Amino acid sequence: MTEAVTLNNVNVSLDGKWILRNLTFSVESGEFLGIIGPNGSGKTTLMRVLLRMLKPQEGAVKIINASALGYVPQSRQIDPETPLSSRNFVGLGLPHKFRPWLTRHDRFVVEEAMEMTNSIEFADKPIGKLSGGQRQRLFLAQALVKNPQILLLDEPTSNLDPGAQETIASVVDQIRRKRGITVLFVSHDVNLISRYADKILYMTQDSYAIGAVDEIMQSSVLSSLYGMPVEVMRVGSSLLVSFANSKETAASICVHSMAE
């Protein structure tokens, strides 16, 4: 298969501190890569590198079609009194210069994206009046109207309730399979990601590991990443992670919440 994204020995330093060190991995076209790790591990920096907002000091980044990137942020500040309709908000993502009207093709593309993200039911509602989960579906729809080949999602479920989190992840996976889009999905929750990802990239401040969920979520691998004993326990179909010499749970490392 074709490699959609390839990083080779990428190093990024900010304010004299190394954030990414010798990061090397590839993602094949149509693959779902989950990116997890604690705060400060470089996940957002990686997103900025992929979006070409940040240039590495060293290393190479290759993207099969950088102009066909779709991006969904963690959240956006939207005034509750914003009168812009959901449909018009999605239309702002169309890949052409702003114009005060939409062509028949534009309307079709917007409607299709909203159908795919299960957001057509509130297409005429003001975006300021929607819930967090509904807005995230609109952010996803707005990214899709560009017809991206690669979709980058920077913790799009972090402020949502468990039901909304599952909805977003499921919708992303359905779209990925239907359109053959490559997905890089940043999350704190390995139990959510493991239900959809082909493999995960687990990042810490000093190191990283990439592979299938069962390969990475092992005590030996995480202990090596964190430089201290880490226990990985399976409870049913869920994972619990904790420091081996402490009663502190995964919140101290990376949020691996229990599946519903």
XYZ file of C-alpha atoms in Angstrom:
260
model
C 0.000 0.000 0.000
C 0.979 3.646 -0.495
C 2.363 5.513 2.494
C 0.218 8.604 3.035
C 2.350 10.104 5.826
C 6.011 9.420 6.576
C 8.223 10.975 9.267
C 11.921 10.179 9.377
C 14.023 11.188 12.404
C 11.988 14.339 13.063
C 13.322 16.610 15.817
C 11.502 19.693 17.086
C 12.780 22.084 19.757
C 10.695 24.886 21.278
C 12.177 27.498 23.622
C 15.338 25.442 23.949
C 13.488 22.254 24.906
C 13.225 19.173 22.709
C 9.569 18.265 22.177
C 9.984 15.623 19.473
C 13.132 13.498 19.309
C 13.992 11.184 16.410
C 10.337 10.549 15.635
C 10.025 8.022 12.822
C 6.839 6.346 11.627
C 4.602 5.950 8.586
C 0.864 5.670 7.988
C -0.503 3.842 4.981
C -3.326 5.216 2.832
C -6.693 4.389 4.390
C -5.162 3.484 7.749
C -6.447 4.672 11.143
C -3.607 5.699 13.474
C -4.485 6.525 17.074
C -2.045 8.901 18.782
C -2.091 8.816 22.575
C 0.039 10.004 25.461
C 0.059 12.334 28.479
C 0.000 16.119 28.336
C 3.327 17.530 27.202
C 4.287 14.476 25.168
C 4.279 16.364 21.864
C 0.952 15.286 20.347
C -0.160 18.815 19.444
C 3.354 19.675 18.239
C 3.133 16.684 15.913
C -0.174 17.983 14.553
C 1.413 21.389 13.909
C 4.289 19.729 12.050
C 1.878 17.761 9.864
C -0.133 20.919 9.151
C 3.124 22.690 8.201
C 2.592 25.277 10.911
C 5.908 24.244 12.440
C 9.109 23.239 10.671
C 11.303 20.600 12.320
C 14.913 21.512 13.054
C 15.918 18.115 11.721
C 14.352 15.230 9.839
C 11.959 14.800 6.928
C 8.160 14.873 6.691
C 6.488 13.495 3.584
C 2.755 13.745 2.955
C 1.247 12.175 -0.151
C -0.875 15.262 -0.864
C -0.388 18.085 1.611
C -3.094 20.167 -0.077
C -5.669 17.464 0.701
C -5.407 17.625 4.502
C -8.523 17.953 6.635
C -8.196 19.159 10.230
C -10.560 18.892 13.200
C -9.444 20.798 16.341
C -10.101 19.926 19.954
C -12.569 22.773 20.333
C -13.331 26.286 19.177
C -14.717 29.207 21.111
C -18.116 30.066 19.665
C -20.312 32.824 21.047
C -23.700 31.363 22.093
C -25.338 34.301 20.317
C -23.669 33.529 16.976
C -26.552 33.494 14.462
C -24.663 31.574 11.744
C -26.577 28.445 10.759
C -24.890 25.059 10.976
C -25.207 24.602 7.216
C -23.503 27.927 6.471
C -20.775 27.172 9.021
C -19.941 23.921 7.235
C -19.927 25.810 3.933
C -17.106 28.015 5.207
C -14.808 25.017 4.779
C -15.312 24.800 1.010
C -11.987 25.020 -0.854
C -12.557 28.259 -2.735
C -12.528 31.952 -2.058
C -15.440 33.299 -0.039
C -18.580 34.189 -1.953
C -21.965 35.238 -0.575
C -23.814 32.313 -2.176
C -23.343 28.591 -2.736
C -23.568 26.912 -6.121
C -25.697 23.821 -6.639
C -22.530 21.692 -6.389
C -21.477 23.497 -3.193
C -24.841 22.774 -1.614
C -24.579 19.121 -2.590
C -21.091 18.816 -1.050
C -22.228 20.497 2.184
C -25.359 18.335 2.446
C -23.326 15.176 1.806
C -20.802 16.056 4.528
C -23.597 16.768 7.001
C -25.346 13.517 6.139
C -22.105 11.584 6.680
C -21.554 13.195 10.086
C -25.179 12.814 11.226
C -25.527 16.579 11.556
C -28.130 17.285 8.865
C -30.911 17.196 11.475
C -29.718 20.509 12.930
C -28.542 22.075 9.664
C -30.703 25.174 10.081
C -30.035 25.730 13.784
C -27.623 28.485 14.909
C -24.242 26.946 15.722
C -24.101 28.930 18.965
C -27.087 26.996 20.304
C -25.686 23.504 19.734
C -24.150 21.079 22.224
C -20.450 20.259 22.270
C -20.990 16.939 20.534
C -23.113 18.518 17.813
C -20.474 21.186 17.188
C -17.738 18.575 16.882
C -19.764 16.832 14.188
C -19.983 20.158 12.361
C -16.220 20.692 12.671
C -15.791 17.243 11.128
C -18.258 18.051 8.333
C -16.434 21.313 7.645
C -13.175 19.387 7.252
C -14.826 16.878 4.902
C -16.103 19.437 2.366
C -12.485 19.835 1.236
C -12.584 16.161 0.181
C -9.415 15.389 2.178
C -7.266 12.336 1.623
C -5.829 12.656 5.130
C -7.809 13.658 8.208
C -6.068 15.018 11.301
C -8.071 15.129 14.537
C -6.529 16.805 17.597
C -8.385 15.399 20.634
C -11.856 16.035 19.164
C -13.570 14.084 21.974
C -11.768 15.489 25.015
C -14.617 17.719 26.250
C -17.484 15.383 25.405
C -19.497 12.883 27.426
C -18.839 9.151 26.772
C -21.777 8.790 24.398
C -20.714 11.748 22.269
C -17.100 10.517 22.279
C -18.168 7.150 20.905
C -20.349 8.829 18.275
C -17.501 10.991 16.958
C -15.009 8.104 16.830
C -17.536 5.814 15.153
C -18.502 8.429 12.547
C -14.829 9.092 11.749
C -14.207 5.373 11.235
C -17.282 4.974 9.021
C -16.182 7.892 6.835
C -12.652 6.535 6.701
C -13.903 3.193 5.417
C -16.347 4.706 2.939
C -13.944 7.251 1.429
C -10.626 5.511 2.027
C -9.355 8.470 4.050
C -6.198 8.165 6.144
C -6.933 9.114 9.774
C -4.568 10.366 12.487
C -6.661 10.676 15.654
C -5.176 12.185 18.841
C -6.811 11.028 22.082
C -6.165 10.411 25.770
C -8.381 7.323 25.808
C -6.837 4.110 24.504
C -10.066 2.183 25.123
C -11.897 4.459 22.711
C -9.111 4.440 20.141
C -8.489 0.680 20.324
C -11.977 -0.038 19.009
C -11.172 1.669 15.714
C -7.423 2.142 15.213
C -5.321 -0.165 13.069
C -2.334 0.815 15.219
C -1.376 3.371 17.860
C 1.491 5.775 18.352
C 2.116 6.083 22.093
C 4.102 9.228 22.903
C 5.816 10.315 26.121
C 8.088 13.292 26.745
C 11.235 11.350 25.948
C 10.239 8.446 23.752
C 7.539 6.763 21.701
C 6.370 3.358 20.476
C 4.179 2.430 17.528
C 2.354 -0.783 16.688
C -0.897 -2.657 17.182
C -2.761 -1.947 20.428
C -1.911 -5.356 21.912
C 1.759 -4.846 21.053
C 2.041 -1.414 22.695
C -0.290 -1.697 25.691
C 1.974 -3.992 27.682
C 3.690 -3.366 31.001
C 7.156 -3.857 29.509
C 6.572 -1.339 26.703
C 5.003 1.372 28.874
C 7.577 0.888 31.625
C 10.284 1.517 29.042
C 8.489 4.611 27.725
C 7.952 6.169 31.156
C 11.244 5.033 32.675
C 9.479 3.554 35.692
C 7.430 0.443 36.465
C 3.965 0.626 34.890
C 1.232 -1.974 35.211
C -1.244 -2.693 32.441
C -4.317 -4.638 33.504
C -7.220 -5.889 31.443
C -10.674 -5.768 32.987
C -13.030 -7.398 30.524
C -12.461 -5.601 27.236
C -10.983 -2.513 28.934
C -7.475 -1.462 29.897
C -6.352 0.029 33.209
C -2.908 1.574 33.519
C -1.176 2.551 36.762
C 2.245 3.137 38.277
C 3.396 -0.204 39.673
C 4.663 1.348 42.924
C 1.699 3.633 43.550
C -2.064 3.562 43.978
C -2.351 6.343 41.431
C -4.244 5.279 38.331
C -4.018 6.148 34.692
C -4.905 9.810 35.249
C -1.288 10.277 36.351
C -0.053 8.892 33.066
C -2.631 9.004 30.344
C -6.394 8.708 30.649
C -7.384 5.159 29.765
C -11.000 5.229 30.849
C -13.220 2.208 31.231
C -15.356 1.355 28.243
C -19.103 1.711 28.734
